[in-house]
mmCIF file of C-alpha atoms in Angstrom:
data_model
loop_
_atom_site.group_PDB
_atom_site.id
_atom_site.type_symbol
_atom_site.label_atom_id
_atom_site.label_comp_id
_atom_site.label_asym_id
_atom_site.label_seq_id
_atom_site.Cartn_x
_atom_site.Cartn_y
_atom_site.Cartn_z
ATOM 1 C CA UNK A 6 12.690 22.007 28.848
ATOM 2 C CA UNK A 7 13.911 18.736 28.573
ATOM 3 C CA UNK A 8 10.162 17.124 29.293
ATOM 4 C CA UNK A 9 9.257 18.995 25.797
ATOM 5 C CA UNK A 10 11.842 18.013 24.205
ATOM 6 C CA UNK A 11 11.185 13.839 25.024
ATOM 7 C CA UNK A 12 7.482 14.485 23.925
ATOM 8 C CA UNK A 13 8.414 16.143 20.453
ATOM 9 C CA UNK A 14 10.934 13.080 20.233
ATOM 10 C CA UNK A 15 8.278 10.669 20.640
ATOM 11 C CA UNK A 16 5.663 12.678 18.732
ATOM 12 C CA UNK A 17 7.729 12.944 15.827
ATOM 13 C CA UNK A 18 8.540 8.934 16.340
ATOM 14 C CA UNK A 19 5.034 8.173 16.196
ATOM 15 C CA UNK A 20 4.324 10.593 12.965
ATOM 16 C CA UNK A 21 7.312 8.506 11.425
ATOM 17 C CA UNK A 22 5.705 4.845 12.382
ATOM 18 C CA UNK A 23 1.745 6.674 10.984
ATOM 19 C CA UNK A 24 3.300 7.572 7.635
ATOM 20 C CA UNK A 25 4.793 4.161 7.561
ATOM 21 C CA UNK A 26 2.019 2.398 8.053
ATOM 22 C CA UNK A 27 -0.415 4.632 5.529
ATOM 23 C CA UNK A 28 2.534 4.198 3.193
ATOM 24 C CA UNK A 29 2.300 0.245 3.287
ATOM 25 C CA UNK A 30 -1.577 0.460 3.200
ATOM 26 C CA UNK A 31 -0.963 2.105 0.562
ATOM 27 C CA UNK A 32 1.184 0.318 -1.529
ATOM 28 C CA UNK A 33 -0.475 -3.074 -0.868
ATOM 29 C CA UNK A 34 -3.632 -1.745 -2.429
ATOM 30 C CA UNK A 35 -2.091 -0.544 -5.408
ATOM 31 C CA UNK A 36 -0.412 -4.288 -5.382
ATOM 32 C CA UNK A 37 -3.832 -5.890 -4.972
ATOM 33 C CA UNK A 38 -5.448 -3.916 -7.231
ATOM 34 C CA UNK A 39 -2.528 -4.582 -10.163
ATOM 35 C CA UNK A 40 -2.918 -8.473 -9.138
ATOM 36 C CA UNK A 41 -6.532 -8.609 -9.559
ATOM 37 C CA UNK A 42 -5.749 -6.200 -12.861
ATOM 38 C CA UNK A 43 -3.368 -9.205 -14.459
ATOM 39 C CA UNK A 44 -5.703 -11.580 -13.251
ATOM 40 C CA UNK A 45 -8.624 -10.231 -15.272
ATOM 41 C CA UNK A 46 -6.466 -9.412 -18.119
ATOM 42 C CA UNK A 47 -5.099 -13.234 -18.282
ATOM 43 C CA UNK A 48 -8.939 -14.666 -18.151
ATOM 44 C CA UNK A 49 -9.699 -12.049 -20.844
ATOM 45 C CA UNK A 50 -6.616 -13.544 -23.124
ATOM 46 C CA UNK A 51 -8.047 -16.800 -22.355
ATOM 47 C CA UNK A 52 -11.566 -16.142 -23.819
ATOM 48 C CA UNK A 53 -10.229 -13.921 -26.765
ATOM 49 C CA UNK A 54 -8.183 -17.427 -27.660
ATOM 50 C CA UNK A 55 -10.824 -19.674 -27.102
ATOM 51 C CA UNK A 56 -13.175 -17.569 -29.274
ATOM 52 C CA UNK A 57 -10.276 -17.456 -32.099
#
């Protein structure tokens, strides 16, 4: 009993550090993504000025 118990402990520990990780992956692609968003949006401003 106690030998199922220490792998569920350590399963559930690793589920915990996965959805961690996916969760960062995540969230930096959403970041990179916005960044290369404002970057576009700032050269676009630049044009639209120079044009005016």
């Amino acid at each position: 009993m106690p030998i199922i118990s220490r792998n569920l402990a350590s399963a559930l520990r690793f589920l915990k550090f996965a959805s961690q990780t996916v969760l960062q992956v995540k969230y930096s692609h959403i970041n990179r993504t916005q960044d290369i968003y404002e970057a576009f949006l700032m050269q676009y401003n630049d044009q639209v000025l120079v044009h005016d």
